[in-house]
Coordinates of C-alpha atoms in Angstrom, one line a residue:
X1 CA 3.2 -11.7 -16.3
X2 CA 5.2 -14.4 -15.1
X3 CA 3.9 -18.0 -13.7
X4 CA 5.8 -17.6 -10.9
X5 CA 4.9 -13.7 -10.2
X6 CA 1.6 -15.3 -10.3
X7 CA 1.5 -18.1 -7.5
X8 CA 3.4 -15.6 -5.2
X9 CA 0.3 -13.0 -5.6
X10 CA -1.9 -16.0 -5.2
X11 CA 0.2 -17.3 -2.5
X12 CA -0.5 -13.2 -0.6
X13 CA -3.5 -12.8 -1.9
X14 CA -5.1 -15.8 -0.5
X15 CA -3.2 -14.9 3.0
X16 CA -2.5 -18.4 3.6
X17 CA -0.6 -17.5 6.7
X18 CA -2.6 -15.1 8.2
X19 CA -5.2 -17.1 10.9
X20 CA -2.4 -19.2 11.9
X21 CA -0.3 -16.1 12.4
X22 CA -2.5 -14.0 14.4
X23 CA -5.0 -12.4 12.3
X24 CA -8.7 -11.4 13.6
X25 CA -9.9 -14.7 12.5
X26 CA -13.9 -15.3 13.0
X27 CA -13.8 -18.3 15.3
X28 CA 26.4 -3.5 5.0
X29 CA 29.7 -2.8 3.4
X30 CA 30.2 -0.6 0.6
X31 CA 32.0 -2.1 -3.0
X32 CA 32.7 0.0 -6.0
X33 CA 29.9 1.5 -6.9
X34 CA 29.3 3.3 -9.9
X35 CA 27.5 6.5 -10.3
X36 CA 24.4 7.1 -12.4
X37 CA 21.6 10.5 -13.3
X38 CA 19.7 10.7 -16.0
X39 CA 22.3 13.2 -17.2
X40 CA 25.6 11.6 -16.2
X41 CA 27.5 9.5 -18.4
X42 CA 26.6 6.0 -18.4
X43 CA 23.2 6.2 -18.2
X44 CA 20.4 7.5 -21.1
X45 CA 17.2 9.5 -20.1
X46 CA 13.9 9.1 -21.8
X47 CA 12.9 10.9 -24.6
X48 CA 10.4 13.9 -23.9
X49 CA 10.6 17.2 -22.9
X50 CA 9.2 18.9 -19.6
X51 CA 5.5 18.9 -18.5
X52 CA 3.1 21.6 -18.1
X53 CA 3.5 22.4 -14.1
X54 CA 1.1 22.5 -11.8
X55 CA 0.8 24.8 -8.7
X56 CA 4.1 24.8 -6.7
X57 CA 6.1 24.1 -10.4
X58 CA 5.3 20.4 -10.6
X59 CA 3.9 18.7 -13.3
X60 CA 0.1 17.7 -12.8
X61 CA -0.8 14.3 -13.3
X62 CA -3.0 15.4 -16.2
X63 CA 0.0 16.9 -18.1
X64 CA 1.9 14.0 -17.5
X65 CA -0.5 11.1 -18.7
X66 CA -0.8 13.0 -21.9
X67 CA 2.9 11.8 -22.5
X68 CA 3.4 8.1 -24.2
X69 CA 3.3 5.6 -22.0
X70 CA 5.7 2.2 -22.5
X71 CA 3.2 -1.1 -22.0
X72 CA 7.2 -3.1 -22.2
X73 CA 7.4 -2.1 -18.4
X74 CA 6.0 -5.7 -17.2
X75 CA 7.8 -8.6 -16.6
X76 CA 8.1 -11.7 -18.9
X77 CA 10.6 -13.8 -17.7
X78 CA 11.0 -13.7 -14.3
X79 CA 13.7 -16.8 -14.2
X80 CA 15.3 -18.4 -11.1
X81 CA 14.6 -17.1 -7.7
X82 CA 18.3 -15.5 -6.9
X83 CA 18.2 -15.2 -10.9
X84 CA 18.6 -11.3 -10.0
X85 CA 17.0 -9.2 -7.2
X86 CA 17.5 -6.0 -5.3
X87 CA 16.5 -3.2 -3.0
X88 CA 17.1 0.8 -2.3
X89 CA 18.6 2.2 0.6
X90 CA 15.5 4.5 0.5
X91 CA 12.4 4.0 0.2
X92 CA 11.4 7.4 -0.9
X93 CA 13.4 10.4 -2.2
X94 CA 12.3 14.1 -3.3
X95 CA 13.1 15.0 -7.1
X96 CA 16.8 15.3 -7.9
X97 CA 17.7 13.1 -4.6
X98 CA 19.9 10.2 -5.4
X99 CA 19.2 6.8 -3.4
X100 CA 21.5 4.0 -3.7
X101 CA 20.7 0.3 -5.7
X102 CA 21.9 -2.9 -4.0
X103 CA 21.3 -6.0 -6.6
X104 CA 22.8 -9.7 -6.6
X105 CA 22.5 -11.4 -9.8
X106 CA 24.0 -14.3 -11.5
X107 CA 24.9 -13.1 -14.3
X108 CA 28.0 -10.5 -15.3
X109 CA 25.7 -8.0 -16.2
X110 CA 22.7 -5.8 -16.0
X111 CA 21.0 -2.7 -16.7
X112 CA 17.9 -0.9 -14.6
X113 CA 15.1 0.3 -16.3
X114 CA 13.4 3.4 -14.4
X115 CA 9.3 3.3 -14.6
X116 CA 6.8 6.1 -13.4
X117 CA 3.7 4.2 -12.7
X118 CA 0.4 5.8 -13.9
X119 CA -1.8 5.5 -16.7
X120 CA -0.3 6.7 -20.0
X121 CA -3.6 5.4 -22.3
X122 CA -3.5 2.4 -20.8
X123 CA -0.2 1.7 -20.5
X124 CA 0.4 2.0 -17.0
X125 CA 4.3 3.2 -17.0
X126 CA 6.3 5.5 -18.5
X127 CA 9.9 5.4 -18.7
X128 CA 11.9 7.8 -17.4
X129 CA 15.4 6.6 -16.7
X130 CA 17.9 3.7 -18.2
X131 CA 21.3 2.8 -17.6
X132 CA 23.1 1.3 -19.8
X133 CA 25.0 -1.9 -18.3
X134 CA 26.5 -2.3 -14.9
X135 CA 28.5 -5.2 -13.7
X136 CA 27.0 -7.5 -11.9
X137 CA 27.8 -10.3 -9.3
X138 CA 26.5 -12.5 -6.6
X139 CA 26.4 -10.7 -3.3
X140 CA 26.2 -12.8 0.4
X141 CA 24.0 -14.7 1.7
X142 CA 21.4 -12.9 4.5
X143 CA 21.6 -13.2 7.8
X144 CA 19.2 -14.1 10.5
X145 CA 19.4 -12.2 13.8
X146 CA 19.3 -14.7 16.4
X147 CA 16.8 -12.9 19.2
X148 CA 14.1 -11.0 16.6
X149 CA 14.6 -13.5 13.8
X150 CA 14.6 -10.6 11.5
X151 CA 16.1 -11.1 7.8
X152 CA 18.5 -8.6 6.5
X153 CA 21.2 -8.6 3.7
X154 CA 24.4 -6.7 3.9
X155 CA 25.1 -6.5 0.3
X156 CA 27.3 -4.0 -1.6
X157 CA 26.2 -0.7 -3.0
X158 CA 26.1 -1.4 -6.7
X159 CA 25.2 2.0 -8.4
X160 CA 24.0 5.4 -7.2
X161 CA 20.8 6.6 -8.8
X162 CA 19.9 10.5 -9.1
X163 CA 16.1 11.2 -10.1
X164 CA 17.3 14.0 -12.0
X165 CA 14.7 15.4 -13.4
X166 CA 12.0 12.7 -12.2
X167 CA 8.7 13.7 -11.8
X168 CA 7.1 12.9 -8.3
X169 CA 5.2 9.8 -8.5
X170 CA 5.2 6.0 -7.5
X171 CA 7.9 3.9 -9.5
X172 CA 8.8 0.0 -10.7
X173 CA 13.2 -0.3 -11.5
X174 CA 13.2 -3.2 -13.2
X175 CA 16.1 -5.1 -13.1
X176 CA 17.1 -6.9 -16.1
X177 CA 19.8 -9.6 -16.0
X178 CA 22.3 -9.9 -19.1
X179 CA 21.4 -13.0 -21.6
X180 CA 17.7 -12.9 -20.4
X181 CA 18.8 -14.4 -16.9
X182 CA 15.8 -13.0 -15.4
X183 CA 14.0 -9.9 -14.2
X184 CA 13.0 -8.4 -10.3
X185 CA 11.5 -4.8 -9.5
X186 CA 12.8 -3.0 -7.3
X187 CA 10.0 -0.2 -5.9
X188 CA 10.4 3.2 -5.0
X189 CA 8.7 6.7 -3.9
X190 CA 10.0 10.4 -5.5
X191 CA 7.7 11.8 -2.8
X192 CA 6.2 15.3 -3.4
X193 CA 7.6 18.2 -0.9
X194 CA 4.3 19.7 -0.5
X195 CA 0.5 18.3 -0.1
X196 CA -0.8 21.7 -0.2
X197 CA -4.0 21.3 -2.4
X198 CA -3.7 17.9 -3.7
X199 CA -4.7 14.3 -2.6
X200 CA -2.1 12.7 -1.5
X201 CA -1.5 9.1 -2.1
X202 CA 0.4 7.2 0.6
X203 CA 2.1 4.2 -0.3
X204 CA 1.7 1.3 3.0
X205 CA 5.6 0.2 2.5
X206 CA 5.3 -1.0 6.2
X207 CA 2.8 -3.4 5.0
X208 CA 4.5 -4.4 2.1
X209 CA 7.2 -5.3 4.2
X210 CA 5.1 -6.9 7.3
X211 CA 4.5 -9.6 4.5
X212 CA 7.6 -9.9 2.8
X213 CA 8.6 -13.2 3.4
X214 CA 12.4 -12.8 1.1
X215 CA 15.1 -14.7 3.5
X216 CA 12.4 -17.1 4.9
X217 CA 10.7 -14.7 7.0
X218 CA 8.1 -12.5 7.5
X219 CA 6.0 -10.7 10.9
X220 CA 3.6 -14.2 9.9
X221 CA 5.7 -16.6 9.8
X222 CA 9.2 -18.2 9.8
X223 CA 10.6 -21.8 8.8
X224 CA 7.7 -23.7 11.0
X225 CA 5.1 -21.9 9.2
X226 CA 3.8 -20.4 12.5
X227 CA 4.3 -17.4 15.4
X228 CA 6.9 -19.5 17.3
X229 CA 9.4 -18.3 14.3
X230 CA 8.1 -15.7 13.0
X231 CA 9.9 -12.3 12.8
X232 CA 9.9 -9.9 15.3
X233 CA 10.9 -7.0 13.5
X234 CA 11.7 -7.1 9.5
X235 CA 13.9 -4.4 7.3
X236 CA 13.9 -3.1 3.8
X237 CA 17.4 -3.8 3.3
X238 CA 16.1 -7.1 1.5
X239 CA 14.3 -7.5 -1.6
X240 CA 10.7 -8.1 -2.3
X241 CA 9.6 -11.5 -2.8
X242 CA 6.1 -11.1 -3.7
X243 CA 5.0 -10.1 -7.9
X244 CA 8.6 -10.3 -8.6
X245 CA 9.9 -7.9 -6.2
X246 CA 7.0 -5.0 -6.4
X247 CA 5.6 -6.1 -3.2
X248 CA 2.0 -5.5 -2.9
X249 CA 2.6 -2.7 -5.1
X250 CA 0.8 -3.8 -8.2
X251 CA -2.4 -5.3 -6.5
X252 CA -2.9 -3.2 -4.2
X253 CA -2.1 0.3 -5.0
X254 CA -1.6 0.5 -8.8
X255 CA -5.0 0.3 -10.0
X256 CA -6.4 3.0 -7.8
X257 CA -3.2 5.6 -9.1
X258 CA -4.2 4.4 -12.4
X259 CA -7.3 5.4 -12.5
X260 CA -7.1 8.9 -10.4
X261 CA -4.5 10.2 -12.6
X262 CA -6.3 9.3 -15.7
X263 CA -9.0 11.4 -14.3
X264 CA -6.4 14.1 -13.4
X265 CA -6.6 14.4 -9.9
X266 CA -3.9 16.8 -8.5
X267 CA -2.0 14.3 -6.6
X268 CA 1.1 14.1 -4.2
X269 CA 3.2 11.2 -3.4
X270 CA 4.4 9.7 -0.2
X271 CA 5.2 6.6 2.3
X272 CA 3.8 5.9 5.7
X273 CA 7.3 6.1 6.6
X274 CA 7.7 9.7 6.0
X275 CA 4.1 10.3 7.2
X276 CA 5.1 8.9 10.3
X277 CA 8.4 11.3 10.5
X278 CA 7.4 14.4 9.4
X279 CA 4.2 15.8 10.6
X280 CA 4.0 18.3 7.9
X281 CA 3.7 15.5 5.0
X282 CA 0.5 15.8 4.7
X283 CA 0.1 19.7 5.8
X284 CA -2.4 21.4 3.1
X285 CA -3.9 18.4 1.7
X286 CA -7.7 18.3 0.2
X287 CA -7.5 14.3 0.6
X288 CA -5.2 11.6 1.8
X289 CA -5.5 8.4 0.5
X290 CA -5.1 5.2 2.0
X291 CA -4.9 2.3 0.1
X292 CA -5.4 -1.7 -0.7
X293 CA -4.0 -2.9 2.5
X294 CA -2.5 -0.8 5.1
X295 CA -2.5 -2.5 8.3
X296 CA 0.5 -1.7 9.8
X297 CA 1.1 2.0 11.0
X298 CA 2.9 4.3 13.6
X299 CA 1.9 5.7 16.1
X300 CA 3.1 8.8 14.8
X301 CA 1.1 8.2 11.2
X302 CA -2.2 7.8 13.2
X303 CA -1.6 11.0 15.1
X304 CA -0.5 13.0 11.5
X305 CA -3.8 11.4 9.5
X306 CA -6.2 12.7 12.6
X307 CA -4.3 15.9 12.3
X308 CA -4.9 16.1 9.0
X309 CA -8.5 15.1 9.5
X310 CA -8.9 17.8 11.9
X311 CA -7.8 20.5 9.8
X312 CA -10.1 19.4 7.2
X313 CA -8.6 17.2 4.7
X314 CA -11.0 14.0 3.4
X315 CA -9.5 10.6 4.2
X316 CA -10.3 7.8 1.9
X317 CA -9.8 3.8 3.3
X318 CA -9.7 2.1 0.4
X319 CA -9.1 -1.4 1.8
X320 CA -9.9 -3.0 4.8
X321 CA -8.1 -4.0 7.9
X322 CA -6.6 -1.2 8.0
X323 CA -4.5 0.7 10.8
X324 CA -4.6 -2.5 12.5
X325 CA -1.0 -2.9 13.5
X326 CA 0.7 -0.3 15.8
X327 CA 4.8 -0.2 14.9
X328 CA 7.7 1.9 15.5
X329 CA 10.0 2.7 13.1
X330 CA 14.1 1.8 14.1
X331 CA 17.5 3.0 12.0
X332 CA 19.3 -0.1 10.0
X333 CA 23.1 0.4 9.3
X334 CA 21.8 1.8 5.8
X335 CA 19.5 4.9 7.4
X336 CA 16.7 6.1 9.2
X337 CA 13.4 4.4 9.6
X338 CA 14.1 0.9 8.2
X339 CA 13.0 -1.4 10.5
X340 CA 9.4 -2.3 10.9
X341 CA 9.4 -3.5 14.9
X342 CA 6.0 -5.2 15.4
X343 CA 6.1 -7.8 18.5
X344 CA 2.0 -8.1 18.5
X345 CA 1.6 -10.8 21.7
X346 CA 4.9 -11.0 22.4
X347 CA 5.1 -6.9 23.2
X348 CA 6.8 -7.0 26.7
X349 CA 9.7 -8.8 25.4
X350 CA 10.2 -5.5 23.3
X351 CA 13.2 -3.8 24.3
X352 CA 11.6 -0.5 23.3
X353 CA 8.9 -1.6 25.3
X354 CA 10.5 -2.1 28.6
X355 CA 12.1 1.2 27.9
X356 CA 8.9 3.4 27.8
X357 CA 7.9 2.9 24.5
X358 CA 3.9 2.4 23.3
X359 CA 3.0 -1.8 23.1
X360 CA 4.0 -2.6 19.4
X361 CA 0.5 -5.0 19.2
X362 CA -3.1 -4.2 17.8
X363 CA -4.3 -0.1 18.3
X364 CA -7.0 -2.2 19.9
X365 CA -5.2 -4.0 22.8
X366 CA -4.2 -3.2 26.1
X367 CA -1.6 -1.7 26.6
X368 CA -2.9 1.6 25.4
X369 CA -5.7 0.5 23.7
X370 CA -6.6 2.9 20.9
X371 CA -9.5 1.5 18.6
X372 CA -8.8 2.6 14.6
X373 CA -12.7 2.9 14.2
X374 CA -12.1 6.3 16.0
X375 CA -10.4 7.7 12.7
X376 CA -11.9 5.5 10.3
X377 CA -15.4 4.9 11.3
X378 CA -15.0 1.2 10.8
X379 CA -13.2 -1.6 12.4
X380 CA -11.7 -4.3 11.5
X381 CA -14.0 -7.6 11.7
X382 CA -12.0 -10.8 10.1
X383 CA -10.4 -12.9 7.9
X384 CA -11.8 -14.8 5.9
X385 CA -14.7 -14.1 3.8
X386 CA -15.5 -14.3 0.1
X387 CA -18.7 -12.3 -0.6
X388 CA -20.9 -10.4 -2.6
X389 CA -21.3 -6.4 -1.7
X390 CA -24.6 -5.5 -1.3
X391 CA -25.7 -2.1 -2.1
X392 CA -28.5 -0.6 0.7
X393 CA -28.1 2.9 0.0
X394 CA -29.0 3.3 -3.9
X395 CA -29.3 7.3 -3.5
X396 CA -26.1 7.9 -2.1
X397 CA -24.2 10.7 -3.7
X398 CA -21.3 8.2 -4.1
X399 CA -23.5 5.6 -6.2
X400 CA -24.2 8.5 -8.6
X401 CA -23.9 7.2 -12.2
X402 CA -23.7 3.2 -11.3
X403 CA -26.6 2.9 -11.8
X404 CA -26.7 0.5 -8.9
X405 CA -30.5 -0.3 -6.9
X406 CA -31.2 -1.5 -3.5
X407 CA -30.4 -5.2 -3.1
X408 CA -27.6 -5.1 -5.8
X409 CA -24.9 -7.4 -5.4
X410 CA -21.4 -8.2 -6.5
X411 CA -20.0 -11.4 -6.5
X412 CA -16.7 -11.6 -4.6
X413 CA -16.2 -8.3 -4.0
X414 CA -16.1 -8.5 -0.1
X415 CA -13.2 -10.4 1.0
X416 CA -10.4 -11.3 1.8
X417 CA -10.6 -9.0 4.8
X418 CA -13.7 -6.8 5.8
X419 CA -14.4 -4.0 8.2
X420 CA -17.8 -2.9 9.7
X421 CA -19.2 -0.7 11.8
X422 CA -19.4 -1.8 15.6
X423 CA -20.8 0.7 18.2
X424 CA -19.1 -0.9 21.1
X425 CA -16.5 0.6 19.6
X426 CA -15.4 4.5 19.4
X427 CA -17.3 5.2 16.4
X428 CA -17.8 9.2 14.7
X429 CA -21.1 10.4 14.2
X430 CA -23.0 10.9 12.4
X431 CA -21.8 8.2 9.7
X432 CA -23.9 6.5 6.7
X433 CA -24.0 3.1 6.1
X434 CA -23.6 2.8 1.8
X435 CA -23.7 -0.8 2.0
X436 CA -24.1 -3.4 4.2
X437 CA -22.6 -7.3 2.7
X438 CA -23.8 -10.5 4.8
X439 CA -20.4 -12.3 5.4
X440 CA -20.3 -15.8 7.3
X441 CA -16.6 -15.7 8.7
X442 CA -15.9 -19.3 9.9
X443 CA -19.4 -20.0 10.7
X444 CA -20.3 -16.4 12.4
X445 CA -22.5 -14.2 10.6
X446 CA -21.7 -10.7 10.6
X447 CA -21.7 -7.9 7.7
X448 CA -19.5 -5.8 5.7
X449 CA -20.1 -2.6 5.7
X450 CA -19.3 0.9 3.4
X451 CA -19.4 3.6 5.9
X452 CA -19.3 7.1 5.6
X453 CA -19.0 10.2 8.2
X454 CA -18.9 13.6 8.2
X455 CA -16.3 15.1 10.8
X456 CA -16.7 18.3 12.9
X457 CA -13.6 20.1 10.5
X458 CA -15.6 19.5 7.5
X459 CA -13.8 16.5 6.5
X460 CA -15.5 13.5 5.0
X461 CA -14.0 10.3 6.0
X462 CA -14.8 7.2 3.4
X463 CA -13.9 3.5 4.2
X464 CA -15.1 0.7 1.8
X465 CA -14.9 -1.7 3.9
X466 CA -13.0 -4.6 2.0
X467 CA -9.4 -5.3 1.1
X468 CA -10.9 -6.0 -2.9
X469 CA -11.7 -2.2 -3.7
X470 CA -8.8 -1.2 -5.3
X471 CA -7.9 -4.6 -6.9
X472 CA -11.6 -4.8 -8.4
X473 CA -10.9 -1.4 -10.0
X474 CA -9.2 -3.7 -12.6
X475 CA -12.1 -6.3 -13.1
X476 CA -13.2 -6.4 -16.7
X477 CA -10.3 -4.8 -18.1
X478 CA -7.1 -6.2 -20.1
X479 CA -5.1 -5.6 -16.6
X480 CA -7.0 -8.3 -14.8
X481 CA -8.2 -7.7 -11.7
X482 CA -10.1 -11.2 -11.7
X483 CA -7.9 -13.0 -9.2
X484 CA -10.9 -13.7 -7.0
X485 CA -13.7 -14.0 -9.7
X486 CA -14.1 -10.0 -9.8
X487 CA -16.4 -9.3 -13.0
X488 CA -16.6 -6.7 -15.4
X489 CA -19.8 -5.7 -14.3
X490 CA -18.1 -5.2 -10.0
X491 CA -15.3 -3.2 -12.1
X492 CA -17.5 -0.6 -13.4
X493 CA -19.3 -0.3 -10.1
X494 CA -16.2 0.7 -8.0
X495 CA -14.5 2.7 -10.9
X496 CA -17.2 5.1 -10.9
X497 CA -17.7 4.9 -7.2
X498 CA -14.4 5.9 -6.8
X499 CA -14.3 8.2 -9.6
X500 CA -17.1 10.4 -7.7
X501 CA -15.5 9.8 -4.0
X502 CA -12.1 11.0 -5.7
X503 CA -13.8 14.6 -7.6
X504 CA -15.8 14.9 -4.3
X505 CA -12.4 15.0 -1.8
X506 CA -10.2 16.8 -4.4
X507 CA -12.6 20.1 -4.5
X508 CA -12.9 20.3 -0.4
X509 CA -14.1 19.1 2.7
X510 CA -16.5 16.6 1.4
X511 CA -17.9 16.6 5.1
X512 CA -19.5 20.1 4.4
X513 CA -20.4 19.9 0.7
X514 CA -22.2 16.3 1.4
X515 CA -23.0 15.9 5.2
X516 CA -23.4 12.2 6.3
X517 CA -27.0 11.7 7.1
X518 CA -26.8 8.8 10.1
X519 CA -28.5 5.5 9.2
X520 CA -27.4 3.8 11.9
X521 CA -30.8 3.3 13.9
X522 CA -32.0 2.1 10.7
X523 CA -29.0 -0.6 9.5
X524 CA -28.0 -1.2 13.1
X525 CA -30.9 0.0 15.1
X526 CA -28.2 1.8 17.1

């Protein structure tokens, strides 16, 4: 992909900003706008036919893998920064919805190219959707709201999309400028209307957008670098700046849909947005899935995950640092639930606040202090670390087929964030250490730890315990995944790792099928 795609990921992954902005650390107006389905003049659908359906008359994931995939989906030349570069006015729709597309590009022209993300062979995208060409033009500059610093664009409505006939799943629009001007993504969800009986994969767009620093600013940082002018609150009506406009997308969350519905997982589709707003989203589910990085969530989202926990679906953290951040979710002039309000320290000069509203700073802090390692069974630990993983329970059920021993280790696999298991903490019992990484976070020793418990519903609750899980499902393979020295050898580990904890939590409550046999006395003498 493109050199400059690549120093923003390095630019994220490496969290640069994140100590100096307040991590854990160890120490609109409306233009013409034309109208576009996959059906409607103007625009072409893919070739193919319908999929086999799956319960509830969508297609399963295994039906639609077996379709050709299109490996053209990535970007090649990225060009300029304001080269092109856009956003939807949702981010999630159900099949057949229509969302609008608001792009600024330099150039007189472009056309949007429509890619279901998935695995295809190998390919990684299918396409499902292309316009043919739509005029283009430079839209205004953002502004910068004065008392919460937070970045928005009021930029003209340049098409209308309908997903006719889009299957549910996670997608990349890629925006191509005319004459090879450049290229952006532009992410969205077609989120499924049901969980019932399917893992449910929850893309963290609140995270995404807690780092997006497009306009100069993000909930990090602002033009000093620093909290003094960082945002207070940050919107989606902006682009992505990060991997070309896919936000954390591709790191973080790609390689783990990849690779479940290559192994044809039923699967549903959704956002922590509409987690948070409808507490029926994840209703039915076997599994929920949580994944790379999701540290900034709703109250309402932690109360819908428990629920779901408590009625016996498996919950999988498949990162680390995760439900960190406690948010609320505000309307923009474009919709519903578009503005990410995080305050952190500076929570009583919340408005919401003052009027009655829970403390938008860590689930851990006063006011209402409400620790995540109650759902997850870990808790967040610090930032940074680069270190192996370190296997200490060989016979686990999870490490089935790795072949893995006590004492094993992976180079770089812990890191850039990591979770443990702290007592002095709300922690479930009884939970299983799997493995448990010595870390040295700024001169303080400490460990990583995979942790798994079994809760009183049935449910089995699994957190790996570092923020490289999912990306590492890529190491060794022609997709990368090496960013941070991941090997071949680490990718095969946490492919099948994940490959069991995903068959395990798609058949049931994993909670009653494997019970978590406490270790803690042993790895904690607790």
């Amino acid at each position: 992909m493109g050199e400059q795609r690549g120093t923003n990921r390095r630019r994220f992954l490496g969290l640069a900003v994140g100590a100096a902005a307040g991590l854990t650390a160890c120490g609109s107006g409306e233009g013409p706008a034309a109208s576009l389905s996959a059906k409607a003049p103007g625009a072409s659908a893919a070739p193919g036919g319908g999929t086999a359906a799956a319960p509830g008359g969508t297609p399963s994931a295994e039906s639609e893998n077996a379709r050709p995939g299109n490996a053209d989906w990535r970007i090649g030349k990225a060009g300029p920064d304001q080269a092109i570069e856009g956003y939807a006015d949702r981010v999630s729709v159900l099949p057949g919805e229509s969302f609008g597309l608001h792009v600024s590009t330099t150039a007189p022209g472009f056309t949007v190219s429509a890619y279901r993300m998935g695995w295809y062979g190998g390919a990684r995208a299918r396409l499902v959707w292309k316009s043919d060409r739509l005029p283009g033009g430079k839209q205004p500059a953002a502004t910068v709201d004065q008392k919460t610093r937070m970045v928005r664009t009021t930029w003209a409505k340049s098409t209308t999309v309908a997903t006719t006939d889009w299957p549910e799943g996670c997608y990349l629009l890629r925006l191509d400028a005319e004459g090879g001007a450049g290229q952006r993504y532009v992410p969205v969800t077609v989120r499924s209307a049901s969980a019932e009986g399917r893992t449910v994969v929850v893309n963290s767009v609140a995270t995404w957008q807690a780092y997006n620093e497009w306009g100069g600013y993000n909930l990090y940082n602002g033009p000093t670098g620093g909290l003094p002018t960082r945002s207070l609150q940050v919107t989606f009506d902006r682009p992505y700046k990060y991997d070309d406009g896919a936000g954390l997308f591709l790191v973080y969350e790609a390689p783990l849909i990849a690779l479940a519905e290559k192994l044809g997982i039923p699967l549903a589709y959704t956002t922590n947005v509409d987690v948070a707003a409808d507490a029926n989203a994840l209703r039915g589910a076997t599994a929920v899935l949580s994944l790379g990085h999701d540290e900034y969530w709703s109250n309402e989202q932690r109360q819908h995950f428990t629920a779901a926990r408590d009625a016996g679906a498996n919950l999988a953290i498949l990162g680390a640092n995760c439900c960190f951040r406690r948010v609320r979710f505000e309307p923009s002039p474009l919709g519903p639930d578009r503005v990410v309000v995080c305050y952190k320290g500076a929570y009583k000069d919340d408005p919401g606040f003052k009027a009655g509203k829970p403390a938008t700073t860590d689930f851990r802090a006063a006011p209402g202090a409400d620790p995540e390692s109650s759902l997850l069974g870990v808790i967040y630990d610090g930032y940074p670390v680069d270190a192996p993983y370190v296997v200490t329970n060989p016979d686990h059920w999870l490490y089935a087929g790795t072949g893995a021993k006590q004492g094993d280790s992976f180079p770089h696999l812990v890191g850039v964030e990591y979770d443990r298991v702290n007592t002095a903490f709300p922690t479930p019992r009884p939970i299983e250490v799997l493995s448990h990484s010595p870390v040295v976070c700024e001169g303080r020793k400490s460990f990583a730890d995979t942790a798994y418990y079994s809760a009183p519903s049935g449910a089995g609750v699994f957190a790996s315990g570092t923020m490289r899980w999912v990306e590492s499902l890529d190491a060794g393979t022609p997709e990368g995944g090496g960013d941070h020295g991941m090997d071949a050898r680490a990718g095969a580990f946490t492919r099948q790792v994940t490959e069991n904890l995903l068959r395990a939590f798609a058949a049931g409550p994993a909670g009653k099928a494997h019970p978590a046999v406490d270790n803690l006395a042993a790895v904690y003498r607790k």
